Coordinates of C-alpha atoms in Angstrom, one line a residue:
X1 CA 105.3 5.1 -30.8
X2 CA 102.2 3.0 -29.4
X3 CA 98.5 4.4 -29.6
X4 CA 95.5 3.3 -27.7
X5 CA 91.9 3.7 -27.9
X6 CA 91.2 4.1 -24.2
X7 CA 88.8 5.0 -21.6
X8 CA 84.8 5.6 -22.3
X9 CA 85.1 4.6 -25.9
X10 CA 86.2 0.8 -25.3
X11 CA 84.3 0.8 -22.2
X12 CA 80.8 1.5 -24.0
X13 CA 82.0 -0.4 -26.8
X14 CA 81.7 -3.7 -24.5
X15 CA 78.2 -2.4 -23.1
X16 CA 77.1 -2.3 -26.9
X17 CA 76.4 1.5 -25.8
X18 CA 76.8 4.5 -28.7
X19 CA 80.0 5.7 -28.2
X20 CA 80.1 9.6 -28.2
X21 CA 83.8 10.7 -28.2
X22 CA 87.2 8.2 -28.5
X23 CA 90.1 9.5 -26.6
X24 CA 93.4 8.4 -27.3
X25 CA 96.5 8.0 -25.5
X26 CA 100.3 7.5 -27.2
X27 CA 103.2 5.7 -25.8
X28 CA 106.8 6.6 -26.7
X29 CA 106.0 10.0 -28.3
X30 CA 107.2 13.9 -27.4
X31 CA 104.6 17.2 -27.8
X32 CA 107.7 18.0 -30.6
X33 CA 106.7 14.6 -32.7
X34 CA 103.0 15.2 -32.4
X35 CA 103.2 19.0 -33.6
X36 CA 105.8 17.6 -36.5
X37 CA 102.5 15.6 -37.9
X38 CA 99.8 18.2 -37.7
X39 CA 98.6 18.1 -34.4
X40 CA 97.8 21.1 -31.9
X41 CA 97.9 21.5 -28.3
X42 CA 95.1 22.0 -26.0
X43 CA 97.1 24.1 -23.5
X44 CA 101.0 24.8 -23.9
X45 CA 101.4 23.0 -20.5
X46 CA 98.7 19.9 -20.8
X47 CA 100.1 17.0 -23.0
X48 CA 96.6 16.7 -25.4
X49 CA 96.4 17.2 -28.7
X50 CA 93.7 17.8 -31.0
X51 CA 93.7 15.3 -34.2
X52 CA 94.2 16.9 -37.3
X53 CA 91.3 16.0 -39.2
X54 CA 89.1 14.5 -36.5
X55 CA 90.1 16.5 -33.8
X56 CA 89.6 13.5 -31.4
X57 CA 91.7 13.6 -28.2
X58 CA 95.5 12.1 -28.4
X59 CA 97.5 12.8 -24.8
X60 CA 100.7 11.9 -24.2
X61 CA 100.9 8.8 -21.9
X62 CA 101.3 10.6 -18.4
X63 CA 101.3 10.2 -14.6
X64 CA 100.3 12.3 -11.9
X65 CA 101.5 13.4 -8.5
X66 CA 99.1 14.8 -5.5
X67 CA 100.7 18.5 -5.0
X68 CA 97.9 20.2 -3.3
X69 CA 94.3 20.6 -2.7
X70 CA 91.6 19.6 -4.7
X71 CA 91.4 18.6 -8.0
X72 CA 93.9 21.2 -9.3
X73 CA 96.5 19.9 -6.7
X74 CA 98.3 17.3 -9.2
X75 CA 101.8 17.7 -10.6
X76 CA 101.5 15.9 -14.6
X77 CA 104.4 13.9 -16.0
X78 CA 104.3 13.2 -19.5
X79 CA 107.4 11.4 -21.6
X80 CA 107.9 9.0 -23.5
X81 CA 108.8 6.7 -21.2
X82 CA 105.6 6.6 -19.1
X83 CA 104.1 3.0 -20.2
X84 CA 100.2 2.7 -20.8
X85 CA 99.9 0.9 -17.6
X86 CA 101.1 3.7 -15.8
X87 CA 98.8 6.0 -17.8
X88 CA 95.3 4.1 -17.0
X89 CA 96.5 3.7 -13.3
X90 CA 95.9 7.3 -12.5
X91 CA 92.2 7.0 -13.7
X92 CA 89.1 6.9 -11.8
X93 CA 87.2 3.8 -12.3
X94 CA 88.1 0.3 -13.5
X95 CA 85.8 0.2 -16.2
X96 CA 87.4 3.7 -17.2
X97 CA 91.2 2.2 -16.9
X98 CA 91.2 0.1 -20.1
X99 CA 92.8 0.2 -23.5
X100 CA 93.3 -1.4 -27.1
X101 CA 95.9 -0.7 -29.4
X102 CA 95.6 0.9 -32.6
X103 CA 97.1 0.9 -35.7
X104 CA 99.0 4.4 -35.4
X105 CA 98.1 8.6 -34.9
X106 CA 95.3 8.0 -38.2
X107 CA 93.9 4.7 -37.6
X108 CA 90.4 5.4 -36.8
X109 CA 89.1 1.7 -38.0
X110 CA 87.3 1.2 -34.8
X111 CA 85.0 4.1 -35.5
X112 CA 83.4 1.9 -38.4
X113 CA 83.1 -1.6 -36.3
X114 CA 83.1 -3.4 -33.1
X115 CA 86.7 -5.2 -32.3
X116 CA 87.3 -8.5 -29.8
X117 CA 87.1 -8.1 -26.2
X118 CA 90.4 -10.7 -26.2
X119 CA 92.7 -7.8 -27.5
X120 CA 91.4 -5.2 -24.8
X121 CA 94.2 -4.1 -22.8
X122 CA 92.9 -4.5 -19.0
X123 CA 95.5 -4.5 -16.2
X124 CA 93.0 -3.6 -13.4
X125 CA 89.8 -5.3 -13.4
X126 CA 87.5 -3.4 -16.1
X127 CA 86.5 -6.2 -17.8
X128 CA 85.6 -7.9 -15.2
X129 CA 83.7 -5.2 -12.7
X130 CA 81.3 -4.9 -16.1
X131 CA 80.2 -8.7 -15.8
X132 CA 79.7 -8.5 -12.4
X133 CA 78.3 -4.6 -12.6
X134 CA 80.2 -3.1 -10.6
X135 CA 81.7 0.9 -10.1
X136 CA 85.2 0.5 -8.6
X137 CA 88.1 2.5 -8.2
X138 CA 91.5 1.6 -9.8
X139 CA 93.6 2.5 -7.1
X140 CA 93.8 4.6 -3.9
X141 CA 95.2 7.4 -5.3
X142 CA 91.0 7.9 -5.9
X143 CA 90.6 9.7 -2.7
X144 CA 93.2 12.6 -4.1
X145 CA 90.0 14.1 -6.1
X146 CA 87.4 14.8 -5.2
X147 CA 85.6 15.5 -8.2
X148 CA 85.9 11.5 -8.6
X149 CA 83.0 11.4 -6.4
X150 CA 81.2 13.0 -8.3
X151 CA 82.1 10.9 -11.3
X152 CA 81.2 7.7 -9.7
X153 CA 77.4 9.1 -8.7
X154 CA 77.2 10.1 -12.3
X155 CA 78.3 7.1 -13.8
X156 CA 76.1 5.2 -11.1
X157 CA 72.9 7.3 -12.9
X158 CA 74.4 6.5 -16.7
X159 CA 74.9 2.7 -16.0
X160 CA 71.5 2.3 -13.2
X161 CA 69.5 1.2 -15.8
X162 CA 72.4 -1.8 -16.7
X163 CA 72.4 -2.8 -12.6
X164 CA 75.5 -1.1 -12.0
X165 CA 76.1 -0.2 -8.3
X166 CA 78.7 1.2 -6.4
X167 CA 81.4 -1.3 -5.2
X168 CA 81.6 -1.6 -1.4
X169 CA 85.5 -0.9 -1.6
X170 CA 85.1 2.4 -3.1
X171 CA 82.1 3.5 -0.8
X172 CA 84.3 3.4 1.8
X173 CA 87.1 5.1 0.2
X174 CA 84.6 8.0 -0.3
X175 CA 84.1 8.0 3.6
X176 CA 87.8 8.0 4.0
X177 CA 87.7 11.3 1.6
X178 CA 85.3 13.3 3.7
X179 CA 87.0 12.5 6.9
X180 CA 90.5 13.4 5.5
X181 CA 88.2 17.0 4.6
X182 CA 89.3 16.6 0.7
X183 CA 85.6 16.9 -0.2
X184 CA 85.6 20.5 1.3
X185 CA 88.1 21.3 -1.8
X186 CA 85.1 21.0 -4.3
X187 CA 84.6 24.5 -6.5
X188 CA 81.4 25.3 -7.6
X189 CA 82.1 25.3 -10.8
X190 CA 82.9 21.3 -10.7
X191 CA 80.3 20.6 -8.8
X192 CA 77.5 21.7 -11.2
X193 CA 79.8 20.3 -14.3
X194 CA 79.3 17.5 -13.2
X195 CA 75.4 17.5 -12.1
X196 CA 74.0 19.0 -15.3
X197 CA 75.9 16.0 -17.3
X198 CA 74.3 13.8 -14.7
X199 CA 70.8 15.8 -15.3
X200 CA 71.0 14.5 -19.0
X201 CA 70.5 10.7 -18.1
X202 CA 67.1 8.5 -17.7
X203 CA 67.8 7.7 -14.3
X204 CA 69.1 10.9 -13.1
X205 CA 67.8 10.4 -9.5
X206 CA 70.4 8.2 -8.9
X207 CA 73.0 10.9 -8.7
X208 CA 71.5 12.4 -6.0
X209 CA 70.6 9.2 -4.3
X210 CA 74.0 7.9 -4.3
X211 CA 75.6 11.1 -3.2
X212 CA 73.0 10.4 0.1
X213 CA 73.7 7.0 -0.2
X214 CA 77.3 7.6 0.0
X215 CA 76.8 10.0 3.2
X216 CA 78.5 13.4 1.5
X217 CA 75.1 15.1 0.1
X218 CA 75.8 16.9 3.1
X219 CA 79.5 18.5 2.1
X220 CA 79.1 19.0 -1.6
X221 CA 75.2 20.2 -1.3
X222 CA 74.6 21.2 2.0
X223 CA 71.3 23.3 1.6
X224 CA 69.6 20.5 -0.6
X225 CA 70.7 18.2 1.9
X226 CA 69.2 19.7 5.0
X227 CA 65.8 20.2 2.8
X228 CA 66.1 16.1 2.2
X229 CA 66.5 15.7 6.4
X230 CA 63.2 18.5 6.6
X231 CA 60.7 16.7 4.8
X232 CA 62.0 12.9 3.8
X233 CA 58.5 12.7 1.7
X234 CA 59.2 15.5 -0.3
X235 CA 62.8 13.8 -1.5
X236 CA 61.1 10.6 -2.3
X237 CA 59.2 12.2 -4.5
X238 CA 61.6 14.7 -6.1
X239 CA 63.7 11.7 -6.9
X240 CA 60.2 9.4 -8.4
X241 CA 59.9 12.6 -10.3
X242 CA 63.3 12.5 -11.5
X243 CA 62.7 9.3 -12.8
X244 CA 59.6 10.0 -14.5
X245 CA 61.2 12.8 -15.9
X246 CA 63.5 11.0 -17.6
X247 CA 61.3 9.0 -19.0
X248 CA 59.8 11.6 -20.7
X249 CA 62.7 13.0 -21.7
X250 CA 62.0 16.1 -20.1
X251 CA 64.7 19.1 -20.7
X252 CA 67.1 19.6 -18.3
X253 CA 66.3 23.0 -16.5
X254 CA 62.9 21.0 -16.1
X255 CA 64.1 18.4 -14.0
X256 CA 66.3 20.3 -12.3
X257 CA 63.2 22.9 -11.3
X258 CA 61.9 19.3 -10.0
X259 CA 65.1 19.5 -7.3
X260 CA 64.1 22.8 -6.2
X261 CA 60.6 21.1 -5.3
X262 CA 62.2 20.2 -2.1
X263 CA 62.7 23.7 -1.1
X264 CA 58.7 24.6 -1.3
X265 CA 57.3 24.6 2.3
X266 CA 53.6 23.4 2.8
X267 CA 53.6 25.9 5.8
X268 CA 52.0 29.3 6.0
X269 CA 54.6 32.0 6.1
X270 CA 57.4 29.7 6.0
X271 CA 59.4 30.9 3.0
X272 CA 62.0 28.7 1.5
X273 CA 63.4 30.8 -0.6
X274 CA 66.5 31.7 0.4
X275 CA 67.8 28.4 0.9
X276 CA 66.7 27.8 -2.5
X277 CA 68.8 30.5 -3.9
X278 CA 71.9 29.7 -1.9
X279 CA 71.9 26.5 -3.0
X280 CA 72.1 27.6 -6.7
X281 CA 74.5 29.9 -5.8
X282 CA 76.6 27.5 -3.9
X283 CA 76.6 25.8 -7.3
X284 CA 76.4 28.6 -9.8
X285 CA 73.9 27.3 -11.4
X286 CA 72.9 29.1 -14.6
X287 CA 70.6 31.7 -14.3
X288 CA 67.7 29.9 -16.6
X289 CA 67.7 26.8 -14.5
X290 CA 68.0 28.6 -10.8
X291 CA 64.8 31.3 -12.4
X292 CA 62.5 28.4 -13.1
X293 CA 62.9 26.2 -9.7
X294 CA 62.6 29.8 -7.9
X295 CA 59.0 30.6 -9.8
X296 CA 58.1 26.7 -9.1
X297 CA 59.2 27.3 -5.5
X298 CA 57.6 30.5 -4.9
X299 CA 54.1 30.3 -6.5
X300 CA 53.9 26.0 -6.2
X301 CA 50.0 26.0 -5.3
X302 CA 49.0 28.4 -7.6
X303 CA 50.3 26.2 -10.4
X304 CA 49.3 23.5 -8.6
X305 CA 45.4 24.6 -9.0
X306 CA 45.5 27.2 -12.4
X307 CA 42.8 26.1 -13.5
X308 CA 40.9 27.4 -10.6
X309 CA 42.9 30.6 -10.3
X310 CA 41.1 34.0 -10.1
X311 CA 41.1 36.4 -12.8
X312 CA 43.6 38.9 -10.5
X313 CA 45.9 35.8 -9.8
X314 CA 46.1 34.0 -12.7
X315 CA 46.8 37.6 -14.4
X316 CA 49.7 37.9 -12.0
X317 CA 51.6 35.4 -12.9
X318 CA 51.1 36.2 -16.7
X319 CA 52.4 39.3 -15.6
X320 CA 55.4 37.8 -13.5
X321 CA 56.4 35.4 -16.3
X322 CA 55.7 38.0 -18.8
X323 CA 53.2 35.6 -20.7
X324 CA 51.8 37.8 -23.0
X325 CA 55.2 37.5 -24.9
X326 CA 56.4 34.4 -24.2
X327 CA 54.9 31.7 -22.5
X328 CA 57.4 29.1 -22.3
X329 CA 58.7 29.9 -18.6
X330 CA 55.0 29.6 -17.6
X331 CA 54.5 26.4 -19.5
X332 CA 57.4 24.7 -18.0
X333 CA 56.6 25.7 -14.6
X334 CA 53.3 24.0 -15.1
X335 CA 54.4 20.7 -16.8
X336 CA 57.0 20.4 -13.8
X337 CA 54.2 20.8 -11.2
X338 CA 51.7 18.8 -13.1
X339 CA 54.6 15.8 -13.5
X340 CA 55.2 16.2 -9.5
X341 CA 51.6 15.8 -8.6
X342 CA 51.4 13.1 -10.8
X343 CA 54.2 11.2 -9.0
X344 CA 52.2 12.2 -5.4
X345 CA 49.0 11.2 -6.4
X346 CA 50.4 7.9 -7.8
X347 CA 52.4 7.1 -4.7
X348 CA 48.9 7.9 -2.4
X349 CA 47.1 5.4 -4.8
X350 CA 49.4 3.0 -3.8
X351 CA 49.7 4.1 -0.4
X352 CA 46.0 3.6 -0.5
X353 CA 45.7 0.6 -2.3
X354 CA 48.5 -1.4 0.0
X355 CA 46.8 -0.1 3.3
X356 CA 43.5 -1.0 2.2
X357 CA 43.7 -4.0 1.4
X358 CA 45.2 -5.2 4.4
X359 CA 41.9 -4.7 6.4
X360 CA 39.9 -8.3 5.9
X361 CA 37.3 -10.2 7.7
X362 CA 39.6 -11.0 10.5
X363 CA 39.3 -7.8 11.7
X364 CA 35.7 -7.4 11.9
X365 CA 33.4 -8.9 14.6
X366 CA 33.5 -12.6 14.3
X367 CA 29.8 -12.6 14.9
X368 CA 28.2 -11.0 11.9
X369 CA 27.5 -13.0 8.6
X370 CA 27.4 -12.6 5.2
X371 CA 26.4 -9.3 3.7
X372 CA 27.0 -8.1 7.2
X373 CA 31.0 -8.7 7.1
X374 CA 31.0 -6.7 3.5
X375 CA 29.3 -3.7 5.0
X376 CA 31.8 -4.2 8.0
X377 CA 34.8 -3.9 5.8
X378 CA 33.9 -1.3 3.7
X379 CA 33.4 0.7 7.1
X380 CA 36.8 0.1 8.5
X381 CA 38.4 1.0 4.8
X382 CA 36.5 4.4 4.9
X383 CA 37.8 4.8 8.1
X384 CA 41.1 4.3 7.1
X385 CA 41.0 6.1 3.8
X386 CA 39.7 9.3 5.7
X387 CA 42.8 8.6 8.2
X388 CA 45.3 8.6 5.3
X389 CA 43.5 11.4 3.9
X390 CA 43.8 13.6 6.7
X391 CA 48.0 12.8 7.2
X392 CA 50.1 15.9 6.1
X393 CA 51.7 15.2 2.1

C-alpha cells in the first residue's frame, strides 16, 4: 500500500499559498483494508474515505471511463492495481495532476512543514506549467466534462493575481467541447457550485471574463451573456466593479448583486427584469443573492440618488425592504450601487483626463499668441468635455 498527498494541497504548497484541505490518494489498497483501519466511506459506491481522526480525504487510486452525458456520464474503476499515474491522468489540470508520497494512512507530517519540490511526483507537466503560469489540461479526456470549464475559469480567477492564464491548447479544447454540444449537459446545480466558489476570490471578474474570453458565456449563461452583447459598457464596469469588490472584500451576495447590474436598463419603460430572474433561475441561485440583485435592478436610480429622495419614495423603499426592522438588505443594496458609481465615475475621469489632454496647441489657430493659445485650448476642452458629457453611460 502507497499513499500520496495529491492535487490542490502540493499544488499551493509550491505557490507558497495556505493550503485549505489535503486529499489523499492510496495505491495497492481495497475499501475492505481501509474500513479494517477505521475509515468510513463517503458513498457505498465512491471509493473515498473519511480519515479517522482528521477526516481528510483518502480515495482509492481509480480510473474513469466516459459512459454518458455530462459530468455524471463516467464509469469509476478503483483496485488495487490502478497505479498513481493512472489516478492523476484522469484529472483536470496539470497543476492539479501531481503527487508526493507519504509515509502511510496516519502520516500527516506535511501538515506541520513545507517538503522539497525534488520528491514531487509530476508525470505531466505541473511543475512546470506553474513556472511558466500556465492553466493546462492533462489530457484530452478534459473535453468529457464539462464542469472542467468551469474549473479552469475559476482557477483562472484564484491564480489571476499570480499571472496565470489559460494555455492556448486548452482554449481550444474548450471550443472543441461546445461544438461537440457537451457544454449543453451542464445542470444548474454545477454551474452555480462552481460560480459562488469563484465569487469568493479577489479577482473574481476573471471568471466571467474568461468564460467570454473562452466564447461559451453564451451556453452555460445565456441571459447574462446577451445583457454583456446589449450594453458592452455596462460589462466593463460590472467586471471593474468586481474587482473593486474584491478588494474590499465585499460579501458574496454583494458582488454577485454587482452581476445583476448588467440587467438594469437606462431606458424608460424598458424593464429588465425578467431576464434577470431567469437568469437566476437558470442557475438556481439562492434566494438571498437573486433578492438583492432583483431590488438593485429594479429601483437602481433611486439608490443611485437617496439622498435626494422624496419623503413618499424614500419611505417606499423602507417599506419594500422592510427597514424599520432590518436594514441590512437596504444597506447592501446601497453600498453595491455606491461601489458601481464609483467605478463609472472613475472610468469617466479617466475617460476625461486621456481625451483631454490630447487637445494641444497644434490644434488651435497657428496665428494667435500667447495668452491667446491658453484661452484657445481651454475652449476646445470645454467643448469636448460637454461632448463626452452629453454621450449615453
Amino acid at each position: 500500500m502507497q499513499v500520496y498527498l495529491v492535487g490542490g494541497a502540493v499544488r499551493d504548497y509550491v505557490l507558497a499559498r495556505e493550503v485549505t484541505e489535503h486529499d489523499y490518494v492510496v495505491v495497492g489498497a481495497t475499501p475492505e483494508q481501509m474500513l479494517e483501519l477505521g475509515f468510513s466511506q463517503v458513498g457505498a459506491d465512491f471509493p473515498v474515505f473519511l480519515h479517522p481522526k482528521t477526516h481528510d480525504e483518502y480515495a482509492l487510486a481509480r480510473t474513469e471511463r466516459k459512459s454518458g452525458n455530462g459530468y455524471l456520464g463516467f464509469k469509476v474503476h478503483a483496485d488495487a492495481a490502478v497505479t498513481l499515474e493512472e489516478d492523476l491522468a484522469r484529472r483536470d489540470l496539470t497543476i492539479n495532476a501531481m503527487a508526493i508520497e507519504v509515509n502511510g494512512l496516519f502520516d500527516c507530517s506535511f501538515k506541520q512543514g513545507k517538503f522539497d519540490t525534488r520528491d514531487i511526483i509530476d508525470p505531466y507537466g505541473g511543475l512546470a506549467d506553474i513556472e511558466q503560469k500556465k492553466l493546462r489540461h492533462v489530457s484530452i479526456a478534459f473535453v468529457e466534462d464539462p464542469v472542467r470549464v468551469l474549473r479552469l475559469a475559476r482557477f483562472a480567477s484564484r491564480y489571476a493575481p499570480l499571472g496565470f492564464t489559460v494555455d492556448e491548447s486548452t482554449a481550444k479544447l474548450t471550443s472543441q467541447m461546445k461544438a461537440a454540444g457537451e457544454l449543453s449537459h451542464l445542470v444548474a446545480e454545477r454551474v452555480w457550485s462552481e460560480t459562488s466558489k469563484a465569487l469568493t476570490q479577489a479577482w473574481s471578474d476573471i471568471y466571467f471574463d474568461t468564460l467570454c474570453q473562452l466564447n461559451v458565456l453564451d451556453v452555460i449563461m445565456p441571459k447574462l451573456y446577451q445583457a454583456s452583447i446589449d450594453n458592452p459598457s455596462q460589462w466593463q464596469l460590472m467586471l471593474s466593479a468586481l474587482r473593486m469588490a474584491g478588494e474590499q472584500q465585499a460579501h458574496n451576495v454583494m458582488k454577485f448583486a454587482l452581476i445583476a447590474t448588467c440587467f438594469k436598463s437606462d431606458q424608460p419603460y424598458h424593464n429588465r427584469t425578467c431576464e434577470y430572474l431567469e437568469f437566476c433561475q437558470g442557475l438556481k441561485v439562492p434566494k438571498n443573492a437573486e433578492r438583492l440583485g432583483l431590488f438593485i435592478v429594479e429601483h437602481f436610480d433611486e439608490l443611485k440618488n437617496f439622498d435626494h429622495l422624496t419623503a413618499d419614495r424614500l419611505f417606499e423603499l423602507l417599506r419594500l425592504t422592510n427597514s424599520l426592522k432590518d436594514t441590512s438588505l437596504l444597506e447592501q443594496a446601497l453600498q453595491v450601487v455606491h461601489l458601481y458609481q464609483q467605478v463609472k465615475q472613475t472610468a469617466l475621469l479617466a475617460t476625461i483626463k486621456t481625451q483631454l489632454t490630447q487637445i494641444s496647441a497644434k490644434d488651435v489657430a497657428s496665428e494667435l499668441t500667447g495668452k491667446q493659445i491658453g484661452e484657445a485650448i481651454d475652449k476646445l476642452r470645454l467643448q469636448k468635455l460637454e461632448e463626452i458629457l452629453n454621450q449615453p453611460r
